């Protein structure tokens, strides 16, 4: 869907690009649902002060659920 130049931007900052599997079109929906639930249950209820705090809070959320 996107050009190779778009992927190169993420490659430079060491982000791994994962393509959605052809046989599993719902995999993207599952990820979006998890992100939405983490945001509603956790992130919308507290003030995040920085990247370190965000990682700590999300780590606790993942460990709990």
PDB file of N, H, CA, C and O in Angstrom:
ATOM      1  N   UNK A   1       0.814  -1.181   0.000  1.00  0.00           N
ATOM      2  CA  UNK A   1       0.000   0.000   0.000  1.00  0.00           C
ATOM      3  C   UNK A   1       0.872   1.265   0.000  1.00  0.00           C
ATOM      4  O   UNK A   1       0.550   2.236  -0.685  1.00  0.00           O
ATOM      5  N   UNK A   2       1.966   1.257   0.759  1.00  0.00           N
ATOM      6  H   UNK A   2       2.227   0.468   1.315  1.00  0.00           H
ATOM      7  CA  UNK A   2       2.842   2.420   0.823  1.00  0.00           C
ATOM      8  C   UNK A   2       4.110   2.162   0.014  1.00  0.00           C
ATOM      9  O   UNK A   2       4.422   1.019  -0.319  1.00  0.00           O
ATOM     10  N   UNK A   3       4.823   3.211  -0.292  1.00  0.00           N
ATOM     11  H   UNK A   3       4.570   4.140  -0.022  1.00  0.00           H
ATOM     12  CA  UNK A   3       6.029   3.095  -1.106  1.00  0.00           C
ATOM     13  C   UNK A   3       7.203   2.603  -0.275  1.00  0.00           C
ATOM     14  O   UNK A   3       7.138   2.580   0.954  1.00  0.00           O
ATOM     15  N   UNK A   4       8.258   2.216  -0.939  1.00  0.00           N
ATOM     16  H   UNK A   4       8.311   2.235  -1.937  1.00  0.00           H
ATOM     17  CA  UNK A   4       9.468   1.750  -0.263  1.00  0.00           C
ATOM     18  C   UNK A   4      10.116   2.884   0.529  1.00  0.00           C
ATOM     19  O   UNK A   4      10.732   2.636   1.565  1.00  0.00           O
ATOM     20  N   UNK A   5       9.987   4.117   0.057  1.00  0.00           N
ATOM     21  H   UNK A   5       9.487   4.319  -0.785  1.00  0.00           H
ATOM     22  CA  UNK A   5      10.545   5.258   0.784  1.00  0.00           C
ATOM     23  C   UNK A   5       9.863   5.426   2.141  1.00  0.00           C
ATOM     24  O   UNK A   5      10.508   5.801   3.120  1.00  0.00           O
ATOM     25  N   UNK A   6       8.584   5.154   2.197  1.00  0.00           N
ATOM     26  H   UNK A   6       8.061   4.850   1.401  1.00  0.00           H
ATOM     27  CA  UNK A   6       7.836   5.221   3.457  1.00  0.00           C
ATOM     28  C   UNK A   6       8.362   4.186   4.440  1.00  0.00           C
ATOM     29  O   UNK A   6       8.550   4.488   5.619  1.00  0.00           O
ATOM     30  N   UNK A   7       8.603   2.961   3.961  1.00  0.00           N
ATOM     31  H   UNK A   7       8.450   2.716   3.003  1.00  0.00           H
ATOM     32  CA  UNK A   7       9.167   1.905   4.807  1.00  0.00           C
ATOM     33  C   UNK A   7      10.584   2.243   5.255  1.00  0.00           C
ATOM     34  O   UNK A   7      10.984   1.882   6.361  1.00  0.00           O
ATOM     35  N   UNK A   8      11.338   2.923   4.415  1.00  0.00           N
ATOM     36  H   UNK A   8      11.013   3.216   3.516  1.00  0.00           H
ATOM     37  CA  UNK A   8      12.725   3.264   4.740  1.00  0.00           C
ATOM     38  C   UNK A   8      12.800   4.205   5.944  1.00  0.00           C
ATOM     39  O   UNK A   8      13.756   4.143   6.716  1.00  0.00           O
ATOM     40  N   UNK A   9      11.810   5.063   6.109  1.00  0.00           N
ATOM     41  H   UNK A   9      11.033   5.113   5.481  1.00  0.00           H
ATOM     42  CA  UNK A   9      11.790   5.973   7.255  1.00  0.00           C
ATOM     43  C   UNK A   9      11.748   5.178   8.554  1.00  0.00           C
ATOM     44  O   UNK A   9      12.450   5.510   9.509  1.00  0.00           O
ATOM     45  N   UNK A  10      10.942   4.149   8.592  1.00  0.00           N
ATOM     46  H   UNK A  10      10.372   3.880   7.816  1.00  0.00           H
ATOM     47  CA  UNK A  10      10.846   3.325   9.797  1.00  0.00           C
ATOM     48  C   UNK A  10      12.070   2.439   9.977  1.00  0.00           C
ATOM     49  O   UNK A  10      12.468   2.160  11.108  1.00  0.00           O
ATOM     50  N   UNK A  11      12.664   2.000   8.893  1.00  0.00           N
ATOM     51  H   UNK A  11      12.340   2.227   7.974  1.00  0.00           H
ATOM     52  CA  UNK A  11      13.855   1.173   8.972  1.00  0.00           C
ATOM     53  C   UNK A  11      15.017   1.955   9.581  1.00  0.00           C
ATOM     54  O   UNK A  11      15.815   1.393  10.331  1.00  0.00           O
ATOM     55  N   UNK A  12      15.117   3.228   9.267  1.00  0.00           N
ATOM     56  H   UNK A  12      14.469   3.684   8.657  1.00  0.00           H
ATOM     57  CA  UNK A  12      16.194   4.074   9.796  1.00  0.00           C
ATOM     58  C   UNK A  12      16.114   4.174  11.312  1.00  0.00           C
ATOM     59  O   UNK A  12      17.148   4.194  11.979  1.00  0.00           O
ATOM     60  N   UNK A  13      14.907   4.239  11.872  1.00  0.00           N
ATOM     61  H   UNK A  13      14.067   4.223  11.330  1.00  0.00           H
ATOM     62  CA  UNK A  13      14.770   4.366  13.324  1.00  0.00           C
ATOM     63  C   UNK A  13      14.603   3.002  14.000  1.00  0.00           C
ATOM     64  O   UNK A  13      14.129   2.918  15.133  1.00  0.00           O
ATOM     65  N   UNK A  14      14.992   1.944  13.301  1.00  0.00           N
ATOM     66  H   UNK A  14      15.377   2.012  12.380  1.00  0.00           H
ATOM     67  CA  UNK A  14      15.015   0.568  13.829  1.00  0.00           C
ATOM     68  C   UNK A  14      13.634   0.046  14.207  1.00  0.00           C
ATOM     69  O   UNK A  14      13.493  -0.668  15.200  1.00  0.00           O
ATOM     70  N   UNK A  15      12.619   0.395  13.428  1.00  0.00           N
ATOM     71  H   UNK A  15      12.734   0.975  12.622  1.00  0.00           H
ATOM     72  CA  UNK A  15      11.283  -0.150  13.634  1.00  0.00           C
ATOM     73  C   UNK A  15      11.090  -1.262  12.617  1.00  0.00           C
ATOM     74  O   UNK A  15      11.270  -1.058  11.417  1.00  0.00           O
ATOM     75  N   UNK A  16      10.727  -2.420  13.100  1.00  0.00           N
ATOM     76  H   UNK A  16      10.580  -2.585  14.075  1.00  0.00           H
ATOM     77  CA  UNK A  16      10.518  -3.562  12.216  1.00  0.00           C
ATOM     78  C   UNK A  16       9.131  -3.480  11.583  1.00  0.00           C
ATOM     79  O   UNK A  16       8.149  -3.244  12.287  1.00  0.00           O
ATOM     80  N   UNK A  17       9.038  -3.665  10.301  1.00  0.00           N
ATOM     81  H   UNK A  17       9.836  -3.857   9.729  1.00  0.00           H
ATOM     82  CA  UNK A  17       7.775  -3.588   9.570  1.00  0.00           C
ATOM     83  C   UNK A  17       7.230  -4.996   9.424  1.00  0.00           C
ATOM     84  O   UNK A  17       7.912  -5.891   8.923  1.00  0.00           O
ATOM     85  N   UNK A  18       6.003  -5.183   9.864  1.00  0.00           N
ATOM     86  H   UNK A  18       5.450  -4.456  10.271  1.00  0.00           H
ATOM     87  CA  UNK A  18       5.357  -6.493   9.784  1.00  0.00           C
ATOM     88  C   UNK A  18       4.158  -6.359   8.857  1.00  0.00           C
ATOM     89  O   UNK A  18       3.267  -5.545   9.099  1.00  0.00           O
ATOM     90  N   UNK A  19       4.138  -7.149   7.812  1.00  0.00           N
ATOM     91  H   UNK A  19       4.861  -7.810   7.616  1.00  0.00           H
ATOM     92  CA  UNK A  19       3.040  -7.120   6.849  1.00  0.00           C
ATOM     93  C   UNK A  19       1.861  -7.914   7.412  1.00  0.00           C
ATOM     94  O   UNK A  19       2.062  -8.909   8.108  1.00  0.00           O
ATOM     95  N   UNK A  20       0.644  -7.483   7.119  1.00  0.00           N
ATOM     96  H   UNK A  20       0.481  -6.674   6.554  1.00  0.00           H
ATOM     97  CA  UNK A  20      -0.548  -8.207   7.534  1.00  0.00           C
ATOM     98  C   UNK A  20      -0.627  -9.498   6.727  1.00  0.00           C
ATOM     99  O   UNK A  20      -0.538  -9.458   5.500  1.00  0.00           O
ATOM    100  N   UNK A  21      -0.793 -10.642   7.390  1.00  0.00           N
ATOM    101  H   UNK A  21      -0.866 -10.674   8.387  1.00  0.00           H
ATOM    102  CA  UNK A  21      -0.866 -11.912   6.656  1.00  0.00           C
ATOM    103  C   UNK A  21      -2.067 -11.956   5.717  1.00  0.00           C
ATOM    104  O   UNK A  21      -3.138 -11.438   6.035  1.00  0.00           O
ATOM    105  N   UNK A  22      -1.878 -12.578   4.563  1.00  0.00           N
ATOM    106  H   UNK A  22      -1.008 -12.999   4.304  1.00  0.00           H
ATOM    107  CA  UNK A  22      -2.941 -12.643   3.557  1.00  0.00           C
ATOM    108  C   UNK A  22      -4.105 -13.485   4.067  1.00  0.00           C
ATOM    109  O   UNK A  22      -5.263 -13.121   3.861  1.00  0.00           O
ATOM    110  N   UNK A  23      -3.816 -14.608   4.729  1.00  0.00           N
ATOM    111  H   UNK A  23      -2.876 -14.903   4.896  1.00  0.00           H
ATOM    112  CA  UNK A  23      -4.873 -15.495   5.206  1.00  0.00           C
ATOM    113  C   UNK A  23      -5.532 -14.992   6.486  1.00  0.00           C
ATOM    114  O   UNK A  23      -6.543 -15.558   6.902  1.00  0.00           O
ATOM    115  N   UNK A  24      -5.008 -13.971   7.117  1.00  0.00           N
ATOM    116  H   UNK A  24      -4.187 -13.512   6.779  1.00  0.00           H
ATOM    117  CA  UNK A  24      -5.558 -13.482   8.381  1.00  0.00           C
ATOM    118  C   UNK A  24      -5.834 -11.978   8.304  1.00  0.00           C
ATOM    119  O   UNK A  24      -5.131 -11.188   8.933  1.00  0.00           O
ATOM    120  N   UNK A  25      -6.849 -11.582   7.540  1.00  0.00           N
ATOM    121  H   UNK A  25      -7.420 -12.224   7.029  1.00  0.00           H
ATOM    122  CA  UNK A  25      -7.115 -10.154   7.408  1.00  0.00           C
ATOM    123  C   UNK A  25      -7.610  -9.513   8.706  1.00  0.00           C
ATOM    124  O   UNK A  25      -7.581  -8.289   8.831  1.00  0.00           O
ATOM    125  N   UNK A  26      -8.061 -10.310   9.665  1.00  0.00           N
ATOM    126  H   UNK A  26      -8.085 -11.304   9.562  1.00  0.00           H
ATOM    127  CA  UNK A  26      -8.563  -9.754  10.931  1.00  0.00           C
ATOM    128  C   UNK A  26      -7.443  -9.458  11.928  1.00  0.00           C
ATOM    129  O   UNK A  26      -7.704  -8.904  12.996  1.00  0.00           O
ATOM    130  N   UNK A  27      -6.212  -9.816  11.600  1.00  0.00           N
ATOM    131  H   UNK A  27      -6.000 -10.266  10.732  1.00  0.00           H
ATOM    132  CA  UNK A  27      -5.121  -9.604  12.558  1.00  0.00           C
ATOM    133  C   UNK A  27      -4.930  -8.126  12.856  1.00  0.00           C
ATOM    134  O   UNK A  27      -4.582  -7.768  13.982  1.00  0.00           O
ATOM    135  N   UNK A  28      -5.148  -7.264  11.878  1.00  0.00           N
ATOM    136  H   UNK A  28      -5.430  -7.555  10.964  1.00  0.00           H
ATOM    137  CA  UNK A  28      -5.039  -5.838  12.108  1.00  0.00           C
ATOM    138  C   UNK A  28      -6.159  -5.354  13.030  1.00  0.00           C
ATOM    139  O   UNK A  28      -5.930  -4.493  13.880  1.00  0.00           O
ATOM    140  N   UNK A  29      -7.349  -5.893  12.871  1.00  0.00           N
ATOM    141  H   UNK A  29      -7.535  -6.593  12.181  1.00  0.00           H
ATOM    142  CA  UNK A  29      -8.484  -5.521  13.719  1.00  0.00           C
ATOM    143  C   UNK A  29      -8.243  -5.935  15.163  1.00  0.00           C
ATOM    144  O   UNK A  29      -8.630  -5.218  16.085  1.00  0.00           O
ATOM    145  N   UNK A  30      -7.608  -7.084  15.368  1.00  0.00           N
ATOM    146  H   UNK A  30      -7.294  -7.667  14.619  1.00  0.00           H
ATOM    147  CA  UNK A  30      -7.305  -7.549  16.721  1.00  0.00           C
ATOM    148  C   UNK A  30      -6.316  -6.608  17.388  1.00  0.00           C
ATOM    149  O   UNK A  30      -6.481  -6.270  18.560  1.00  0.00           O
ATOM    150  N   UNK A  31      -5.305  -6.184  16.671  1.00  0.00           N
ATOM    151  H   UNK A  31      -5.171  -6.459  15.718  1.00  0.00           H
ATOM    152  CA  UNK A  31      -4.327  -5.247  17.220  1.00  0.00           C
ATOM    153  C   UNK A  31      -4.979  -3.911  17.539  1.00  0.00           C
ATOM    154  O   UNK A  31      -4.701  -3.318  18.581  1.00  0.00           O
ATOM    155  N   UNK A  32      -5.836  -3.436  16.661  1.00  0.00           N
ATOM    156  H   UNK A  32      -6.062  -3.917  15.814  1.00  0.00           H
ATOM    157  CA  UNK A  32      -6.520  -2.165  16.897  1.00  0.00           C
ATOM    158  C   UNK A  32      -7.433  -2.254  18.110  1.00  0.00           C
ATOM    159  O   UNK A  32      -7.549  -1.289  18.864  1.00  0.00           O
ATOM    160  N   UNK A  33      -8.078  -3.390  18.309  1.00  0.00           N
ATOM    161  H   UNK A  33      -7.984  -4.175  17.696  1.00  0.00           H
ATOM    162  CA  UNK A  33      -8.959  -3.565  19.454  1.00  0.00           C
ATOM    163  C   UNK A  33      -8.162  -3.557  20.754  1.00  0.00           C
ATOM    164  O   UNK A  33      -8.605  -2.980  21.747  1.00  0.00           O
ATOM    165  N   UNK A  34      -6.981  -4.197  20.759  1.00  0.00           N
ATOM    166  H   UNK A  34      -6.621  -4.667  19.953  1.00  0.00           H
ATOM    167  CA  UNK A  34      -6.138  -4.199  21.961  1.00  0.00           C
ATOM    168  C   UNK A  34      -5.646  -2.792  22.286  1.00  0.00           C
ATOM    169  O   UNK A  34      -5.657  -2.374  23.445  1.00  0.00           O
ATOM    170  N   UNK A  35      -5.222  -2.077  21.273  1.00  0.00           N
ATOM    171  H   UNK A  35      -5.214  -2.416  20.332  1.00  0.00           H
ATOM    172  CA  UNK A  35      -4.746  -0.698  21.485  1.00  0.00           C
ATOM    173  C   UNK A  35      -5.870   0.173  22.019  1.00  0.00           C
ATOM    174  O   UNK A  35      -5.654   0.977  22.926  1.00  0.00           O
ATOM    175  N   UNK A  36      -7.068   0.024  21.467  1.00  0.00           N
ATOM    176  H   UNK A  36      -7.243  -0.629  20.730  1.00  0.00           H
ATOM    177  CA  UNK A  36      -8.204   0.827  21.935  1.00  0.00           C
ATOM    178  C   UNK A  36      -8.545   0.504  23.380  1.00  0.00           C
ATOM    179  O   UNK A  36      -8.842   1.408  24.161  1.00  0.00           O
ATOM    180  N   UNK A  37      -8.507  -0.776  23.748  1.00  0.00           N
ATOM    181  H   UNK A  37      -8.265  -1.510  23.113  1.00  0.00           H
ATOM    182  CA  UNK A  37      -8.839  -1.127  25.132  1.00  0.00           C
ATOM    183  C   UNK A  37      -7.763  -0.634  26.096  1.00  0.00           C
ATOM    184  O   UNK A  37      -8.088  -0.188  27.197  1.00  0.00           O
ATOM    185  N   UNK A  38      -6.491  -0.704  25.709  1.00  0.00           N
ATOM    186  H   UNK A  38      -6.227  -1.066  24.815  1.00  0.00           H
ATOM    187  CA  UNK A  38      -5.416  -0.192  26.565  1.00  0.00           C
ATOM    188  C   UNK A  38      -5.559   1.315  26.728  1.00  0.00           C
ATOM    189  O   UNK A  38      -5.323   1.847  27.813  1.00  0.00           O
ATOM    190  N   UNK A  39      -5.929   1.979  25.696  1.00  0.00           N
ATOM    191  H   UNK A  39      -6.120   1.546  24.815  1.00  0.00           H
ATOM    192  CA  UNK A  39      -6.080   3.433  25.776  1.00  0.00           C
ATOM    193  C   UNK A  39      -7.253   3.823  26.666  1.00  0.00           C
ATOM    194  O   UNK A  39      -7.132   4.707  27.514  1.00  0.00           O
ATOM    195  N   UNK A  40      -8.396   3.156  26.467  1.00  0.00           N
ATOM    196  H   UNK A  40      -8.495   2.438  25.779  1.00  0.00           H
ATOM    197  CA  UNK A  40      -9.577   3.499  27.271  1.00  0.00           C
ATOM    198  C   UNK A  40      -9.385   3.133  28.737  1.00  0.00           C
ATOM    199  O   UNK A  40      -9.689   3.938  29.618  1.00  0.00           O
ATOM    200  N   UNK A  41      -8.894   1.952  29.008  1.00  0.00           N
ATOM    201  H   UNK A  41      -8.648   1.298  28.293  1.00  0.00           H
ATOM    202  CA  UNK A  41      -8.798   1.462  30.384  1.00  0.00           C
ATOM    203  C   UNK A  41      -7.638   2.063  31.153  1.00  0.00           C
ATOM    204  O   UNK A  41      -7.690   2.152  32.380  1.00  0.00           O
ATOM    205  N   UNK A  42      -6.600   2.474  30.459  1.00  0.00           N
ATOM    206  H   UNK A  42      -6.558   2.402  29.463  1.00  0.00           H
ATOM    207  CA  UNK A  42      -5.378   2.869  31.158  1.00  0.00           C
ATOM    208  C   UNK A  42      -4.954   4.294  30.831  1.00  0.00           C
ATOM    209  O   UNK A  42      -4.871   5.130  31.731  1.00  0.00           O
ATOM    210  N   UNK A  43      -4.693   4.577  29.603  1.00  0.00           N
ATOM    211  H   UNK A  43      -4.761   3.898  28.872  1.00  0.00           H
ATOM    212  CA  UNK A  43      -4.058   5.836  29.231  1.00  0.00           C
ATOM    213  C   UNK A  43      -4.991   7.042  29.306  1.00  0.00           C
ATOM    214  O   UNK A  43      -4.528   8.158  29.541  1.00  0.00           O
ATOM    215  N   UNK A  44      -6.297   6.841  29.111  1.00  0.00           N
ATOM    216  H   UNK A  44      -6.673   5.934  28.920  1.00  0.00           H
ATOM    217  CA  UNK A  44      -7.221   7.964  29.195  1.00  0.00           C
ATOM    218  C   UNK A  44      -7.470   8.391  30.640  1.00  0.00           C
ATOM    219  O   UNK A  44      -8.057   9.444  30.886  1.00  0.00           O
ATOM    220  N   UNK A  45      -7.024   7.576  31.591  1.00  0.00           N
ATOM    221  H   UNK A  45      -6.547   6.720  31.391  1.00  0.00           H
ATOM    222  CA  UNK A  45      -7.312   7.848  32.996  1.00  0.00           C
ATOM    223  C   UNK A  45      -6.127   8.418  33.765  1.00  0.00           C
ATOM    224  O   UNK A  45      -6.258   8.708  34.954  1.00  0.00           O
ATOM    225  N   UNK A  46      -4.982   8.586  33.125  1.00  0.00           N
ATOM    226  H   UNK A  46      -4.875   8.350  32.159  1.00  0.00           H
ATOM    227  CA  UNK A  46      -3.828   9.141  33.829  1.00  0.00           C
ATOM    228  C   UNK A  46      -3.032  10.070  32.930  1.00  0.00           C
ATOM    229  O   UNK A  46      -3.112  10.000  31.704  1.00  0.00           O
ATOM    230  N   UNK A  47      -2.281  10.922  33.553  1.00  0.00           N
ATOM    231  H   UNK A  47      -2.216  10.979  34.549  1.00  0.00           H
ATOM    232  CA  UNK A  47      -1.436  11.864  32.841  1.00  0.00           C
ATOM    233  C   UNK A  47      -0.045  11.250  32.686  1.00  0.00           C
ATOM    234  O   UNK A  47       0.663  11.048  33.672  1.00  0.00           O
ATOM    235  N   UNK A  48       0.338  10.959  31.459  1.00  0.00           N
ATOM    236  H   UNK A  48      -0.237  11.123  30.657  1.00  0.00           H
ATOM    237  CA  UNK A  48       1.642  10.370  31.169  1.00  0.00           C
ATOM    238  C   UNK A  48       2.660  11.499  31.075  1.00  0.00           C
ATOM    239  O   UNK A  48       2.457  12.460  30.332  1.00  0.00           O
ATOM    240  N   UNK A  49       3.757  11.386  31.827  1.00  0.00           N
ATOM    241  H   UNK A  49       3.922  10.605  32.430  1.00  0.00           H
ATOM    242  CA  UNK A  49       4.725  12.478  31.902  1.00  0.00           C
ATOM    243  C   UNK A  49       5.918  12.330  30.974  1.00  0.00           C
ATOM    244  O   UNK A  49       6.694  13.272  30.817  1.00  0.00           O
ATOM    245  N   UNK A  50       6.079  11.172  30.360  1.00  0.00           N
ATOM    246  H   UNK A  50       5.449  10.407  30.487  1.00  0.00           H
ATOM    247  CA  UNK A  50       7.201  10.987  29.451  1.00  0.00           C
ATOM    248  C   UNK A  50       7.228   9.569  28.909  1.00  0.00           C
ATOM    249  O   UNK A  50       6.383   8.744  29.257  1.00  0.00           O
ATOM    250  N   UNK A  51       8.202   9.293  28.054  1.00  0.00           N
ATOM    251  H   UNK A  51       8.888   9.964  27.771  1.00  0.00           H
ATOM    252  CA  UNK A  51       8.306   7.974  27.429  1.00  0.00           C
ATOM    253  C   UNK A  51       8.560   6.886  28.474  1.00  0.00           C
ATOM    254  O   UNK A  51       7.976   5.805  28.399  1.00  0.00           O
ATOM    255  N   UNK A  52       9.423   7.168  29.442  1.00  0.00           N
ATOM    256  H   UNK A  52       9.897   8.046  29.503  1.00  0.00           H
ATOM    257  CA  UNK A  52       9.730   6.176  30.485  1.00  0.00           C
ATOM    258  C   UNK A  52       8.473   5.828  31.287  1.00  0.00           C
ATOM    259  O   UNK A  52       8.220   4.659  31.578  1.00  0.00           O
ATOM    260  N   UNK A  53       7.705   6.830  31.632  1.00  0.00           N
ATOM    261  H   UNK A  53       7.911   7.780  31.395  1.00  0.00           H
ATOM    262  CA  UNK A  53       6.467   6.614  32.372  1.00  0.00           C
ATOM    263  C   UNK A  53       5.470   5.825  31.530  1.00  0.00           C
ATOM    264  O   UNK A  53       4.801   4.928  32.043  1.00  0.00           O
ATOM    265  N   UNK A  54       5.364   6.151  30.239  1.00  0.00           N
ATOM    266  H   UNK A  54       5.907   6.880  29.822  1.00  0.00           H
ATOM    267  CA  UNK A  54       4.470   5.430  29.336  1.00  0.00           C
ATOM    268  C   UNK A  54       4.842   3.961  29.260  1.00  0.00           C
ATOM    269  O   UNK A  54       3.974   3.092  29.334  1.00  0.00           O
ATOM    270  N   UNK A  55       6.133   3.681  29.113  1.00  0.00           N
ATOM    271  H   UNK A  55       6.838   4.388  29.053  1.00  0.00           H
ATOM    272  CA  UNK A  55       6.574   2.284  29.048  1.00  0.00           C
ATOM    273  C   UNK A  55       6.274   1.540  30.343  1.00  0.00           C
ATOM    274  O   UNK A  55       5.878   0.375  30.311  1.00  0.00           O
ATOM    275  N   UNK A  56       6.458   2.197  31.472  1.00  0.00           N
ATOM    276  H   UNK A  56       6.780   3.144  31.498  1.00  0.00           H
ATOM    277  CA  UNK A  56       6.174   1.583  32.768  1.00  0.00           C
ATOM    278  C   UNK A  56       4.683   1.277  32.909  1.00  0.00           C
ATOM    279  O   UNK A  56       4.307   0.178  33.316  1.00  0.00           O
ATOM    280  N   UNK A  57       3.848   2.240  32.577  1.00  0.00           N
ATOM    281  H   UNK A  57       4.154   3.133  32.247  1.00  0.00           H
ATOM    282  CA  UNK A  57       2.405   2.064  32.702  1.00  0.00           C
ATOM    283  C   UNK A  57       1.908   0.961  31.765  1.00  0.00           C
ATOM    284  O   UNK A  57       1.138   0.095  32.184  1.00  0.00           O
ATOM    285  N   UNK A  58       2.335   0.985  30.520  1.00  0.00           N
ATOM    286  H   UNK A  58       2.960   1.688  30.180  1.00  0.00           H
ATOM    287  CA  UNK A  58       1.902  -0.051  29.574  1.00  0.00           C
ATOM    288  C   UNK A  58       2.439  -1.423  29.958  1.00  0.00           C
ATOM    289  O   UNK A  58       1.760  -2.432  29.765  1.00  0.00           O
ATOM    290  N   UNK A  59       3.647  -1.468  30.497  1.00  0.00           N
ATOM    291  H   UNK A  59       4.199  -0.649  30.653  1.00  0.00           H
ATOM    292  CA  UNK A  59       4.196  -2.751  30.970  1.00  0.00           C
ATOM    293  C   UNK A  59       3.360  -3.346  32.081  1.00  0.00           C
ATOM    294  O   UNK A  59       3.104  -4.550  32.090  1.00  0.00           O
ATOM    295  N   UNK A  60       2.933  -2.517  33.016  1.00  0.00           N
ATOM    296  H   UNK A  60       3.141  -1.539  33.008  1.00  0.00           H
ATOM    297  CA  UNK A  60       2.061  -2.980  34.100  1.00  0.00           C
ATOM    298  C   UNK A  60       0.707  -3.443  33.540  1.00  0.00           C
ATOM    299  O   UNK A  60       0.164  -4.455  33.985  1.00  0.00           O
ATOM    300  N   UNK A  61       0.171  -2.708  32.575  1.00  0.00           N
ATOM    301  H   UNK A  61       0.612  -1.886  32.214  1.00  0.00           H
ATOM    302  CA  UNK A  61      -1.105  -3.063  31.965  1.00  0.00           C
ATOM    303  C   UNK A  61      -1.012  -4.421  31.268  1.00  0.00           C
ATOM    304  O   UNK A  61      -1.888  -5.272  31.429  1.00  0.00           O
ATOM    305  N   UNK A  62       0.049  -4.613  30.500  1.00  0.00           N
ATOM    306  H   UNK A  62       0.760  -3.923  30.369  1.00  0.00           H
ATOM    307  CA  UNK A  62       0.239  -5.881  29.787  1.00  0.00           C
ATOM    308  C   UNK A  62       0.407  -7.025  30.779  1.00  0.00           C
ATOM    309  O   UNK A  62      -0.160  -8.101  30.592  1.00  0.00           O
ATOM    310  N   UNK A  63       1.177  -6.796  31.826  1.00  0.00           N
ATOM    311  H   UNK A  63       1.637  -5.922  31.978  1.00  0.00           H
ATOM    312  CA  UNK A  63       1.400  -7.841  32.832  1.00  0.00           C
ATOM    313  C   UNK A  63       0.097  -8.209  33.542  1.00  0.00           C
ATOM    314  O   UNK A  63      -0.145  -9.380  33.835  1.00  0.00           O
ATOM    315  N   UNK A  64      -0.735  -7.213  33.815  1.00  0.00           N
ATOM    316  H   UNK A  64      -0.539  -6.262  33.577  1.00  0.00           H
ATOM    317  CA  UNK A  64      -1.999  -7.452  34.516  1.00  0.00           C
ATOM    318  C   UNK A  64      -2.967  -8.262  33.654  1.00  0.00           C
ATOM    319  O   UNK A  64      -3.615  -9.186  34.144  1.00  0.00           O
ATOM    320  N   UNK A  65      -3.062  -7.913  32.374  1.00  0.00           N
ATOM    321  H   UNK A  65      -2.536  -7.162  31.976  1.00  0.00           H
ATOM    322  CA  UNK A  65      -4.012  -8.595  31.501  1.00  0.00           C
ATOM    323  C   UNK A  65      -3.341  -9.662  30.690  1.00  0.00           C
ATOM    324  O   UNK A  65      -3.996 -10.339  29.898  1.00  0.00           O
TER     325      UNK A  65
END
